[in-house]
Coordinates of C-alpha atoms and ligand atoms in Angstrom, one line a residue:
Chain X
M28 CA 0.9 28.5 -16.0
L29 CA 2.1 25.8 -13.7
R30 CA 5.6 25.5 -14.9
V31 CA 8.3 26.0 -12.3
K32 CA 11.9 26.7 -12.5
I33 CA 14.6 26.2 -9.8
S34 CA 18.0 27.5 -10.9
N35 CA 18.3 26.1 -14.4
H36 CA 15.9 23.2 -13.9
N37 CA 12.4 23.1 -15.3
F38 CA 9.5 21.3 -13.8
S39 CA 6.2 20.8 -15.7
S40 CA 4.2 21.6 -12.6
P41 CA 4.9 22.2 -8.9
L42 CA 3.8 18.7 -8.0
V43 CA 6.2 16.2 -6.7
L44 CA 5.3 12.6 -5.8
A45 CA 6.9 12.1 -2.4
A46 CA 9.5 9.5 -1.5
G47 CA 8.1 6.1 -0.6
T48 CA 4.6 6.8 -1.9
A49 CA 5.2 6.4 -5.7
G50 CA 7.8 3.6 -5.7
F51 CA 10.1 4.1 -8.7
G52 CA 7.4 5.2 -11.0
Q53 CA 7.2 2.1 -13.1
E54 CA 4.6 0.6 -10.7
L55 CA 2.3 3.5 -11.7
R56 CA 2.8 3.4 -15.4
G57 CA -0.5 3.5 -17.2
L58 CA -2.3 4.8 -14.0
V59 CA -0.6 8.2 -13.7
D60 CA -0.2 10.9 -16.3
F61 CA 3.4 11.8 -15.4
R62 CA 3.4 14.9 -17.7
K63 CA 1.3 16.7 -15.1
V64 CA 3.7 15.8 -12.4
G65 CA 6.8 18.0 -11.9
A66 CA 8.9 15.3 -10.4
L67 CA 8.9 11.9 -8.8
T68 CA 11.0 11.2 -5.8
T69 CA 12.0 7.5 -5.6
K70 CA 11.7 5.3 -2.5
T71 CA 14.7 6.0 -0.4
I72 CA 17.6 3.7 -1.3
T73 CA 20.5 2.7 0.9
L74 CA 23.9 1.3 0.2
K75 CA 23.0 -2.3 0.8
P76 CA 19.5 -3.8 0.2
R77 CA 17.3 -3.6 3.3
S78 CA 14.5 -6.0 4.0
G79 CA 12.5 -3.5 6.0
N80 CA 10.7 -3.7 9.4
P81 CA 8.6 -6.6 10.7
P82 CA 4.9 -6.4 9.7
P83 CA 2.3 -5.1 10.3
R84 CA 3.8 -1.9 8.8
I85 CA 0.7 0.3 8.3
F86 CA -2.0 1.3 10.6
E87 CA -4.9 3.6 9.7
V88 CA -5.8 6.4 12.1
D89 CA -8.2 9.3 11.9
C90 CA -7.1 11.4 8.9
G91 CA -3.9 9.6 8.3
I92 CA -1.7 6.5 8.6
I93 CA 1.2 5.5 10.8
N94 CA 3.8 3.6 8.9
S95 CA 6.9 1.6 9.9
I96 CA 8.2 0.4 6.5
G97 CA 11.8 0.6 7.6
L98 CA 13.2 1.6 4.2
E99 CA 12.7 -1.7 2.4
N100 CA 14.7 -1.3 -0.8
K101 CA 17.0 -3.1 -3.2
G102 CA 20.1 -1.0 -2.6
L103 CA 22.4 1.4 -4.6
A104 CA 23.7 -1.2 -7.1
W105 CA 20.2 -2.1 -8.2
L106 CA 19.3 1.6 -8.6
V107 CA 22.4 2.3 -10.7
K108 CA 21.6 -0.6 -13.0
K109 CA 17.9 0.3 -13.2
F110 CA 18.1 4.0 -13.7
S111 CA 18.1 4.2 -17.4
S112 CA 14.7 2.4 -17.5
L113 CA 13.3 4.6 -14.7
K114 CA 14.2 7.6 -16.8
K115 CA 11.6 6.6 -19.4
I116 CA 8.7 8.1 -17.5
S117 CA 8.1 11.6 -18.6
T118 CA 8.9 13.6 -15.4
Q119 CA 12.0 14.6 -13.5
I120 CA 13.4 11.9 -11.2
I121 CA 14.7 12.7 -7.8
V122 CA 16.6 9.8 -6.2
S123 CA 16.2 9.7 -2.4
F124 CA 18.9 8.0 -0.4
S125 CA 19.8 7.4 3.2
S126 CA 22.2 5.7 5.4
E127 CA 22.4 4.4 9.0
D128 CA 25.8 6.0 9.6
E129 CA 27.2 9.3 8.5
A130 CA 29.9 7.8 6.3
G131 CA 27.4 6.0 4.2
F132 CA 25.9 9.1 2.7
S133 CA 29.0 10.3 0.8
I134 CA 29.7 6.7 -0.4
I135 CA 26.2 6.6 -1.9
A136 CA 26.5 10.1 -3.3
S137 CA 29.7 9.1 -5.1
G138 CA 27.9 6.1 -6.6
L139 CA 24.9 8.3 -7.7
D140 CA 27.2 11.0 -9.1
K141 CA 28.3 8.5 -11.8
I142 CA 24.8 8.3 -13.2
E143 CA 25.0 10.8 -15.9
D144 CA 21.3 11.3 -16.5
L145 CA 20.5 11.8 -12.9
K146 CA 20.1 15.4 -11.8
F147 CA 18.5 15.5 -8.4
L148 CA 19.4 13.9 -5.1
E149 CA 17.2 14.0 -2.0
V150 CA 19.1 13.2 1.2
N151 CA 16.7 11.6 3.6
L152 CA 18.0 12.7 7.0
S153 CA 14.7 12.1 8.7
C154 CA 13.3 8.6 8.4
P155 CA 11.7 7.7 11.7
N156 CA 11.8 4.0 11.1
V157 CA 15.5 3.1 10.8
R158 CA 17.7 4.3 13.5
K159 CA 17.2 3.7 17.2
K160 CA 19.2 6.9 17.9
A161 CA 18.2 10.4 17.1
L162 CA 17.6 11.4 13.5
F163 CA 20.4 13.1 11.6
A164 CA 18.0 15.9 10.8
Q165 CA 17.6 16.5 14.6
S166 CA 21.1 17.7 14.8
P167 CA 22.1 20.9 12.9
R168 CA 25.8 19.8 13.2
Q169 CA 25.3 16.3 11.7
T170 CA 23.1 17.8 9.0
Y171 CA 25.8 20.2 8.1
R172 CA 28.5 17.5 8.1
I173 CA 26.5 15.1 6.0
I174 CA 25.4 17.6 3.4
K175 CA 29.0 19.0 3.2
D176 CA 30.4 15.6 2.6
I177 CA 27.9 14.9 -0.1
R178 CA 28.6 18.3 -1.7
R179 CA 32.3 17.4 -2.0
K180 CA 31.3 14.3 -4.0
T181 CA 28.9 15.7 -6.4
D182 CA 27.7 18.8 -8.3
K183 CA 24.2 17.5 -8.7
F184 CA 21.2 19.3 -7.3
I185 CA 21.0 18.4 -3.6
I186 CA 17.8 18.4 -1.6
A187 CA 18.0 17.9 2.2
K188 CA 14.9 16.2 3.6
L189 CA 14.2 17.5 7.1
S190 CA 12.3 16.2 10.0
P191 CA 9.5 18.2 11.7
E192 CA 10.5 16.6 15.0
V193 CA 12.9 19.4 16.1
T194 CA 12.9 22.3 18.5
D195 CA 14.1 24.7 15.8
I196 CA 13.6 23.6 12.2
V197 CA 15.0 26.9 10.9
A198 CA 18.3 26.2 12.5
V199 CA 18.6 22.8 10.8
A200 CA 17.4 24.3 7.5
R201 CA 20.0 27.0 7.7
K202 CA 22.8 24.5 8.3
A203 CA 21.7 22.3 5.4
L204 CA 21.8 25.3 3.1
A205 CA 25.2 26.5 4.4
A206 CA 26.6 23.1 3.7
G207 CA 25.6 23.4 0.1
A208 CA 22.1 22.0 -0.2
D209 CA 20.2 23.6 -3.2
A210 CA 16.8 23.0 -1.8
L211 CA 15.0 21.7 1.3
S212 CA 12.3 19.1 1.5
L213 CA 9.8 18.9 4.3
V214 CA 8.1 17.4 6.2
N215 CA 9.0 13.8 6.8
T216 CA 6.6 12.0 9.1
F217 CA 5.9 12.6 12.8
F218 CA 6.7 10.0 15.4
A219 CA 3.5 8.3 16.4
L220 CA 2.0 5.3 18.3
R221 CA -1.3 3.6 18.7
V222 CA -2.1 0.8 21.2
D223 CA -4.4 -2.1 21.1
I224 CA -6.1 -1.9 24.5
N225 CA -6.9 -5.6 24.6
T226 CA -3.4 -6.9 24.1
R227 CA -1.7 -3.7 25.4
R228 CA 0.6 -4.0 22.3
P229 CA 1.3 -1.4 19.7
F230 CA -0.7 -1.9 16.5
L231 CA 2.4 -1.8 14.4
G232 CA 5.1 -4.5 14.3
R233 CA 7.9 -5.1 16.8
N234 CA 9.2 -1.5 16.4
A235 CA 6.1 -0.1 18.2
S236 CA 6.1 3.3 16.8
G237 CA 6.0 4.7 13.3
G238 CA 5.6 7.8 11.3
L239 CA 2.4 9.7 11.0
S240 CA 1.4 11.1 7.6
G241 CA -1.8 12.3 5.9
P242 CA -4.2 15.2 6.5
A243 CA -3.7 14.9 10.2
I244 CA -0.3 16.6 9.9
K245 CA -1.1 19.3 7.3
P246 CA -1.4 22.3 9.7
L247 CA 1.8 21.2 11.4
A248 CA 3.6 21.0 8.1
L249 CA 2.3 24.3 6.9
Y250 CA 3.5 26.0 10.0
R251 CA 7.0 24.7 9.5
T252 CA 7.0 25.6 5.8
W253 CA 6.2 29.2 6.6
Q254 CA 8.7 29.4 9.4
I255 CA 11.5 28.3 7.1
Y256 CA 10.3 30.4 4.1
K257 CA 10.0 33.6 6.0
S258 CA 13.5 33.3 7.5
L259 CA 15.4 31.8 4.7
R260 CA 13.5 32.2 1.4
A261 CA 15.1 29.0 0.1
P262 CA 13.6 26.8 -2.5
L263 CA 11.3 24.4 -0.7
I264 CA 9.7 21.2 -1.6
A265 CA 7.0 21.2 1.0
G266 CA 4.1 19.0 1.9
G267 CA 2.4 16.9 4.5
G268 CA -1.2 15.9 4.2
I269 CA -1.8 17.4 0.8
S270 CA -4.9 15.7 -0.7
N271 CA -6.4 18.3 -3.1
W272 CA -5.5 21.5 -5.0
Q273 CA -6.5 23.8 -2.2
D274 CA -4.0 22.0 0.2
A275 CA -1.3 22.4 -2.4
L276 CA -2.1 26.1 -2.8
E277 CA -1.8 26.7 0.9
F278 CA 1.7 25.3 0.9
I279 CA 2.6 27.5 -2.1
I280 CA 1.2 30.6 -0.3
C281 CA 3.4 29.6 2.7
G282 CA 6.5 29.6 0.5
A283 CA 6.7 26.2 -1.3
T284 CA 8.3 26.2 -4.7
L285 CA 7.3 22.7 -5.2
V286 CA 4.7 20.7 -3.2
S287 CA 4.9 17.0 -2.3
I288 CA 2.1 14.6 -2.5
G289 CA 2.6 11.5 -0.3
T290 CA -0.1 9.5 1.4
A291 CA -2.8 10.9 -1.0
N292 CA -1.3 8.7 -3.7
F293 CA -2.6 5.7 -1.9
L294 CA -6.1 7.1 -1.6
N295 CA -6.0 8.0 -5.3
P296 CA -3.1 7.2 -7.5
Q297 CA -4.3 10.0 -9.8
A298 CA -4.2 12.6 -7.0
G299 CA -1.4 14.4 -8.7
E300 CA -3.4 14.8 -11.9
N301 CA -6.4 16.0 -10.1
I302 CA -4.4 18.6 -8.2
Y303 CA -2.8 19.7 -11.4
E304 CA -6.2 20.4 -13.0
G305 CA -7.5 22.1 -9.9
L306 CA -4.5 24.5 -9.7
K307 CA -4.8 25.2 -13.4
N308 CA -8.4 26.2 -13.1
F309 CA -7.7 28.3 -10.1
C310 CA -5.0 30.2 -12.0
R311 CA -7.3 30.7 -15.0
R312 CA -10.2 31.9 -12.8
N313 CA -8.0 34.3 -11.0
K314 CA -6.0 35.5 -14.0
I315 CA -2.7 34.3 -12.6
D316 CA -0.1 33.9 -15.3
N317 CA 2.2 31.7 -13.3
I318 CA 1.8 29.9 -10.0
R319 CA 5.0 31.4 -8.7
E320 CA 3.2 34.7 -8.3
L321 CA 1.6 33.1 -5.3
R322 CA 4.7 31.7 -3.7
G323 CA 5.2 33.0 -0.2
S324 CA 2.3 35.5 -0.6
L325 CA 0.9 34.8 2.9
K326 CA -0.5 38.1 4.2
V327 CA 0.6 38.6 7.8
Chain T
M5 CA -4.7 -3.2 -14.1
R6 CA -6.8 0.0 -14.2
I7 CA -8.8 2.4 -12.2
F8 CA -12.3 2.6 -13.3
E9 CA -15.8 3.6 -12.1
E10 CA -18.7 1.2 -12.4
K11 CA -22.3 1.2 -11.2
I12 CA -23.6 -1.3 -8.7
V13 CA -26.1 -3.6 -10.4
T14 CA -26.9 -5.8 -7.4
L15 CA -26.5 -5.4 -3.7
R16 CA -28.3 -7.7 -1.2
Q17 CA -27.8 -9.1 2.2
V18 CA -27.3 -12.9 2.1
R19 CA -26.6 -13.8 5.7
K20 CA -26.2 -11.9 9.0
K21 CA -23.8 -9.0 8.1
I22 CA -22.9 -10.6 4.8
F23 CA -23.6 -8.9 1.5
L24 CA -23.3 -9.8 -2.1
L25 CA -22.4 -6.9 -4.4
G26 CA -22.3 -7.0 -8.2
F27 CA -21.0 -4.5 -10.7
K28 CA -20.7 -4.7 -14.5
S29 CA -17.2 -4.4 -15.8
S30 CA -16.3 -5.4 -19.3
Y31 CA -12.7 -4.6 -18.4
L32 CA -12.4 -6.7 -15.3
A33 CA -14.6 -9.6 -16.0
P34 CA -12.5 -11.2 -18.8
R35 CA -9.2 -10.4 -17.0
A36 CA -9.6 -11.3 -13.3
Q37 CA -8.4 -14.7 -12.2
P38 CA -9.0 -16.6 -9.0
G39 CA -6.8 -15.3 -6.1
Q40 CA -7.0 -11.8 -7.4
F41 CA -8.7 -8.8 -5.7
V42 CA -9.8 -5.3 -6.2
N43 CA -9.3 -2.1 -4.2
I44 CA -12.4 0.0 -3.6
Y45 CA -11.9 3.7 -3.0
L46 CA -14.5 5.1 -0.6
Q47 CA -13.2 8.5 0.3
E48 CA -16.6 10.0 -0.5
K49 CA -17.9 7.9 2.3
D50 CA -15.2 9.2 4.6
V51 CA -13.1 6.1 4.4
F52 CA -9.4 6.8 4.3
L53 CA -7.4 4.0 2.7
P54 CA -8.9 1.9 -0.1
R55 CA -10.3 -1.5 0.9
P56 CA -9.4 -4.8 -0.7
F57 CA -12.0 -7.4 -1.7
S58 CA -11.5 -10.8 -3.4
I59 CA -13.2 -11.5 -6.6
H60 CA -16.1 -13.7 -5.4
K61 CA -17.4 -14.8 -8.8
I62 CA -17.9 -13.6 -12.4
E63 CA -21.0 -14.2 -14.4
S64 CA -20.6 -12.9 -18.0
D65 CA -19.6 -9.3 -17.5
I66 CA -20.8 -8.9 -13.9
V67 CA -18.2 -9.2 -11.1
Y68 CA -19.4 -10.1 -7.7
L69 CA -17.9 -9.4 -4.3
L70 CA -19.0 -11.1 -1.1
F71 CA -18.3 -9.1 2.0
K72 CA -18.8 -9.0 5.7
V73 CA -19.6 -5.8 7.6
R74 CA -16.7 -5.2 10.0
G75 CA -16.2 -1.5 10.3
K76 CA -16.7 1.8 8.5
A77 CA -15.9 0.8 4.9
T78 CA -17.9 -2.4 4.8
Q79 CA -20.8 -0.6 6.5
A80 CA -20.7 2.2 3.9
L81 CA -20.7 -0.4 1.1
A82 CA -23.6 -2.2 2.7
D83 CA -25.5 1.1 2.9
M84 CA -25.0 1.8 -0.8
A85 CA -27.7 1.3 -3.4
K86 CA -28.1 -0.2 -6.8
G87 CA -27.1 2.4 -9.4
E88 CA -24.5 4.1 -7.2
S89 CA -21.0 4.2 -8.6
L90 CA -17.9 2.6 -7.2
R91 CA -14.3 3.6 -7.9
I92 CA -12.3 0.4 -8.3
C93 CA -8.7 -0.6 -9.0
G94 CA -8.0 -4.0 -10.3
P95 CA -7.3 -6.7 -11.0
L96 CA -4.7 -6.7 -8.2
G97 CA -2.4 -9.5 -6.8
K98 CA -1.1 -12.5 -8.5
K99 CA -3.2 -15.0 -10.4
F100 CA -3.4 -18.2 -8.5
D101 CA -2.1 -21.1 -10.7
W102 CA -5.1 -23.4 -10.0
L103 CA -3.9 -25.9 -12.6
A104 CA -1.2 -26.8 -10.0
M105 CA -4.0 -28.4 -8.0
A106 CA -4.8 -30.9 -10.8
K107 CA -2.0 -33.3 -10.0
Y108 CA -3.5 -34.2 -6.6
K109 CA -6.1 -37.0 -6.0
R110 CA -8.1 -34.8 -3.6
V111 CA -8.6 -31.1 -3.7
V112 CA -9.9 -29.3 -0.5
L113 CA -11.1 -25.8 -0.2
I114 CA -11.4 -24.4 3.3
G115 CA -13.1 -21.1 4.1
G116 CA -13.3 -19.6 7.6
G117 CA -16.0 -16.9 8.0
I118 CA -15.9 -14.5 5.1
G119 CA -12.9 -16.5 3.8
I120 CA -15.5 -18.3 1.7
A121 CA -15.5 -15.2 -0.6
P122 CA -12.7 -16.2 -3.1
L123 CA -13.6 -19.9 -3.1
S124 CA -16.6 -19.8 -5.5
F125 CA -14.5 -18.4 -8.4
L126 CA -11.8 -20.9 -7.7
G127 CA -14.3 -23.7 -7.3
E128 CA -15.7 -22.9 -10.7
K129 CA -12.3 -23.3 -12.4
L130 CA -11.7 -26.5 -10.5
S131 CA -15.0 -28.0 -11.6
S132 CA -13.4 -29.6 -14.6
L133 CA -10.8 -31.5 -12.6
S134 CA -11.3 -35.2 -12.1
S135 CA -9.9 -35.1 -8.5
Q136 CA -12.2 -35.6 -5.6
K137 CA -13.4 -32.2 -4.5
L138 CA -14.3 -31.2 -0.9
L139 CA -15.3 -27.9 0.7
F140 CA -15.0 -27.1 4.4
V141 CA -16.8 -24.0 5.5
G142 CA -17.0 -22.7 9.0
A143 CA -18.5 -19.6 10.8
A144 CA -19.2 -18.5 14.3
T145 CA -22.9 -19.3 14.1
K146 CA -25.5 -20.6 11.7
K147 CA -26.6 -17.1 10.8
E148 CA -23.2 -16.2 9.5
L149 CA -22.5 -19.5 7.7
V150 CA -22.4 -19.1 3.9
V151 CA -22.5 -22.3 1.9
K152 CA -22.5 -21.5 -1.7
K153 CA -24.8 -23.8 -3.6
E154 CA -22.8 -23.2 -6.8
L155 CA -19.9 -25.1 -5.2
R156 CA -22.1 -28.1 -4.7
N157 CA -22.9 -27.8 -8.4
Y158 CA -19.2 -27.8 -9.3
G159 CA -19.0 -31.2 -7.7
F160 CA -17.8 -30.3 -4.2
M161 CA -18.7 -32.4 -1.2
V162 CA -19.5 -30.0 1.6
Y163 CA -18.7 -30.1 5.3
T164 CA -19.8 -27.4 7.6
A165 CA -19.0 -26.3 11.1
T166 CA -20.0 -23.5 13.5
L167 CA -18.2 -22.4 16.7
D168 CA -21.5 -22.7 18.7
G169 CA -22.7 -25.9 17.1
S170 CA -25.8 -24.2 15.7
A171 CA -25.1 -25.8 12.3
G172 CA -22.9 -28.5 11.1
E173 CA -20.2 -29.9 13.4
K174 CA -19.3 -27.9 16.5
G175 CA -15.9 -26.4 16.4
D176 CA -13.6 -24.5 14.2
I177 CA -13.3 -25.5 10.6
V178 CA -9.6 -26.5 10.7
S179 CA -10.3 -28.9 13.6
V180 CA -13.2 -30.4 11.7
F181 CA -10.9 -30.8 8.7
S182 CA -8.2 -32.5 10.7
R183 CA -10.7 -34.8 12.3
W184 CA -11.8 -35.8 8.8
L185 CA -8.3 -36.5 7.8
E186 CA -7.9 -38.7 10.8
K187 CA -11.2 -40.6 10.4
E188 CA -10.9 -41.2 6.7
R189 CA -7.2 -42.1 7.0
I190 CA -6.4 -39.8 4.2
K191 CA -2.8 -39.8 2.9
G192 CA -1.6 -36.3 3.2
K193 CA 0.5 -36.4 0.1
D194 CA -2.4 -37.1 -2.1
L195 CA -4.1 -33.9 -1.0
C196 CA -3.9 -30.3 -1.8
V197 CA -5.7 -27.5 0.1
F198 CA -6.6 -23.9 -0.6
G199 CA -7.7 -21.9 2.5
C200 CA -8.9 -18.4 3.2
G201 CA -9.8 -16.8 6.5
P202 CA -8.2 -15.1 9.5
W203 CA -4.6 -15.3 10.5
G204 CA -5.3 -17.6 13.4
M205 CA -6.9 -20.1 11.0
A206 CA -3.9 -20.0 8.8
E207 CA -1.6 -20.7 11.7
S208 CA -3.6 -23.8 12.8
L209 CA -3.9 -25.0 9.3
Q210 CA -0.1 -24.8 9.0
R211 CA 0.1 -27.1 12.0
V212 CA -2.3 -29.6 10.4
E213 CA -0.3 -29.4 7.2
R214 CA 2.9 -30.4 9.0
T215 CA 1.3 -33.1 11.1
Y216 CA -0.4 -34.8 8.2
K217 CA 2.3 -34.0 5.7
I218 CA -0.2 -32.6 3.3
G219 CA 1.0 -32.4 -0.3
K220 CA 0.5 -28.6 -0.7
V221 CA -1.4 -25.9 1.0
W222 CA -2.1 -22.4 -0.3
F223 CA -3.6 -19.7 1.8
S224 CA -5.1 -16.4 0.9
F225 CA -4.1 -13.8 3.5
E226 CA -5.3 -10.5 4.8
R227 CA -3.3 -7.4 5.6
V228 CA -3.9 -3.7 5.6
I229 CA -3.5 -2.6 2.0
A230 CA -2.5 1.0 1.5
C231 CA -1.7 1.3 -2.2
G232 CA -2.2 -2.2 -3.6
L233 CA 0.3 -1.4 -6.3
G234 CA 3.6 -2.3 -4.8
V235 CA 4.7 1.2 -4.1
C236 CA 4.3 1.6 -0.3
R237 CA 5.9 -1.7 0.8
G238 CA 3.3 -1.7 3.6
C239 CA 1.7 -5.1 3.0
A240 CA 4.7 -7.3 3.8
I241 CA 4.2 -10.9 5.1
E242 CA 7.1 -12.8 6.6
T243 CA 8.1 -15.9 4.8
K244 CA 11.1 -18.3 5.1
S245 CA 12.6 -16.5 2.2
G246 CA 12.2 -13.0 3.6
Y247 CA 9.3 -10.5 3.5
K248 CA 7.0 -10.7 0.6
L249 CA 4.4 -8.2 -0.5
L250 CA 0.8 -9.4 -0.2
C251 CA -0.4 -7.1 -3.1
Q252 CA 2.3 -8.3 -5.5
Q253 CA 3.4 -11.8 -4.7
G254 CA 0.1 -12.7 -2.9
P255 CA -2.5 -12.6 -1.5
V256 CA -2.2 -16.3 -2.0
F257 CA 1.0 -17.8 -0.5
N258 CA 2.4 -21.3 -0.1
L259 CA 1.3 -21.8 3.6
D260 CA 4.4 -23.8 4.5
E261 CA 6.6 -20.8 3.6
V262 CA 4.8 -18.3 5.9
V263 CA 6.4 -17.5 9.2
F264 CA 4.0 -16.5 12.0
A265 CA 5.2 -13.9 14.5
Ligands
FAD426 C1 -6.5 -9.4 -0.5 C2 -7.7 -9.2 0.5 C3 -8.9 -9.7 0.1 C4 -10.1 -9.5 0.9 N1 -11.2 -10.0 0.5 C5 -12.3 -9.8 1.3 C6 -13.6 -10.3 0.9 O1 -13.8 -10.8 -0.2 N2 -14.7 -10.0 1.7 C7 -14.6 -9.4 2.9 O2 -15.5 -9.2 3.6 N3 -13.4 -9.0 3.3 C8 -12.2 -9.1 2.5 N4 -11.0 -8.7 3.0 C9 -11.0 -7.9 4.3 C10 -11.5 -6.5 4.1 O3 -10.7 -5.8 3.2 C11 -11.7 -5.8 5.4 O4 -12.7 -6.5 6.1 C12 -12.1 -4.4 5.2 O5 -11.0 -3.6 4.7 C13 -12.5 -3.8 6.5 O6 -12.8 -2.4 6.4 P1 -13.7 -1.7 7.5 O7 -13.5 -0.2 7.3 O8 -15.1 -2.1 7.3 O9 -13.3 -2.2 8.9 P2 -12.1 -1.6 9.8 O10 -12.8 -1.1 11.0 O11 -11.2 -0.7 9.1 O12 -11.3 -2.9 10.1 C14 -11.8 -4.2 10.4 C15 -10.8 -5.2 10.1 O13 -10.3 -5.1 8.8 C16 -8.9 -5.0 8.7 N5 -8.6 -3.8 7.8 C17 -8.8 -2.5 8.0 N6 -8.3 -1.7 7.0 C18 -7.9 -2.6 6.1 C19 -7.3 -2.4 4.8 N7 -7.1 -1.2 4.2 N8 -6.9 -3.5 4.1 C20 -7.1 -4.7 4.6 N9 -7.7 -5.0 5.8 C21 -8.0 -3.9 6.5 C22 -8.4 -4.6 10.0 O14 -7.2 -5.2 10.3 C23 -9.5 -5.0 11.0 O15 -9.2 -6.3 11.4 C24 -9.9 -8.8 2.2 C25 -8.6 -8.4 2.6 C26 -7.6 -8.6 1.7 C27 -6.2 -8.1 2.1
FMN427 C1 4.3 4.4 3.5 C2 5.2 5.6 3.5 C3 6.5 5.4 3.1 C4 7.4 6.5 3.1 N1 8.7 6.3 2.7 C5 9.6 7.3 2.7 C6 10.9 7.2 2.2 O1 11.3 6.1 1.8 N2 11.7 8.2 2.2 C7 11.3 9.5 2.6 O2 12.1 10.4 2.6 N3 10.0 9.7 3.1 C8 9.2 8.6 3.1 N4 7.9 8.8 3.5 C9 7.5 10.2 3.9 C10 6.8 10.9 2.7 O3 7.7 11.1 1.6 C11 6.2 12.3 3.2 O4 7.3 13.1 3.5 C12 5.3 12.2 4.4 O5 4.5 11.0 4.3 C13 4.4 13.4 4.6 O6 3.6 13.7 3.5 P1 2.1 13.1 3.3 O7 1.3 13.5 4.5 O8 1.6 13.8 2.0 O9 2.2 11.7 3.1 C14 7.0 7.7 3.5 C15 5.6 7.9 3.8 C16 4.8 6.9 3.8 C17 3.3 7.1 4.2
FES428 S1 -0.2 -2.3 -0.4 FE1 1.4 -1.0 -0.9 S2 2.9 -2.3 -1.5 FE2 1.3 -3.7 -1.1

């Protein structure tokens, strides 16, 4: 009922735990029933280990959080060594990776290509907390070049993770697909800032701004999902602020093949399971054989 | 660690804005150790992120939290009633190796404000030590000062202070502690300290630690906790050996290691 297929890959459900919100899975062992989760996207890794941004890194706002983690991770070599043990959880694993410079992406892709059991790569072109310059995903040309370089290095399934912070998200999406991406992932967080009026300093660490996630961004993310779906009909892993099954369904109706659950994992590590049960009941009640029947069914 | 639901068995106000909450948990009670905490999920009360609370004490299978009303979440907790359910994740954080305190002649616990919360549980474990045991507790005013009588029973000599002088010595608790060191001509190296309280208190305690060359100081820190499970990397604390995660390597850190911004 909830099984999903993209090309020849099977997912036990349309639910994906989003990058940076479920670690590498092992942290959640015993707490999460991974059989109900279609895939887990790892924390984004980079070529070299990164220590991350100065604290404080998280600030709670109405209906969401602003984060400035700064891609703290142990680097490619660690992931390569660790991968066989990550594979033990019973869901598909998507490895997310990023780089500060364009050249780094294809180097990491070559490294990941050697991991035989790894099927899915998510290219994070859109982390708001790393580069001082524009995001790669803000430039259709850079997006194209990076994905193209990665495509040359690997036959694995490539997902391009887009930023919502662009004038024309469809233009970027189109370029990513033209360069050889198999699917698109959206949205990453929105740039955001909160200020302590007493000290006139930002609430987050020295980097001042961060990325906004959670229910606050859901309508913004839904709009972008529908925009891309209606023009490109590409496989989408979409989300932003999903916290219950109704939210997940909205994204599917707007064209998502898979939906991603991010911040909600912090509020309830079992969010994925709850959404799974909710979707299943909905399908049963409405005599829907497979959830894909609803994909892109928005009536306009 | 697990996520579970338990009913509140006691909830009462003990001082101004300070509440004692107990729930029964045959899972947590035998497992939790001093230094550890739980996350409480309060989405049903319109609180977004879970909120962390230290284990205050454990009596048979009842786990107690001691909390101060600060904002939405703590107000919602204070407004709950006996019999209502709480969704809890724990035990979280590293167990504090309190046996490491045994090799010092004197053991000092310092609590600033609600920083007293984790000290009862620790104090109970320390009660068997032959070291001299002292407790320094401070608060803004007498109405907020919590001196746990069980700590006296565990053999602690108690010093108190308030910022406005309404009880105990006047001043902040770290100054009172450093005056005591001075007056009693205590040799720093014979001493170990466990402190808990706000960041400013930690910073001044670190200065005292260095001035008096205190043998060892541990401090239990606060940070916004999003997941509590090590997945979000949001709870970093800067130390001499890089960032460390409060929810994994803490919340208790070797104070000398911590770098203040
Ligand atoms: C390991 C640990 C143990 C703690 N133990 C206790 C305890 O035993 N008793 C007690 O009274 N308090 C304890 N605290 C602090 C307690 O978690 C906060 O007071 C509480 O989260 C405030 O929530 P609020 O909605 O009432 O206030 P808010 O209005 O949200 O905030 C008030 C203050 O609490 C801090 N805070 C807000 N959200 C969080 C969060 N998600 N995590 C941590 N801090 C936050 C803010 O920085 C702010 O200074 C502990 C904190 C940590 C990290
Ligand atoms: C604490 C935190 C860390 C994140 N880390 C990453 C990351 O490493 N890589 C990435 O591509 N996205 C990262 N994200 C973005 C999420 O994967 C997701 O795209 C975004 O939060 C929007 O979804 P949500 O509203 O469901 O959280 C992070 C988000 C949060 C809140
Ligand atoms: S709170 Fe998420 S890693 Fe510590």
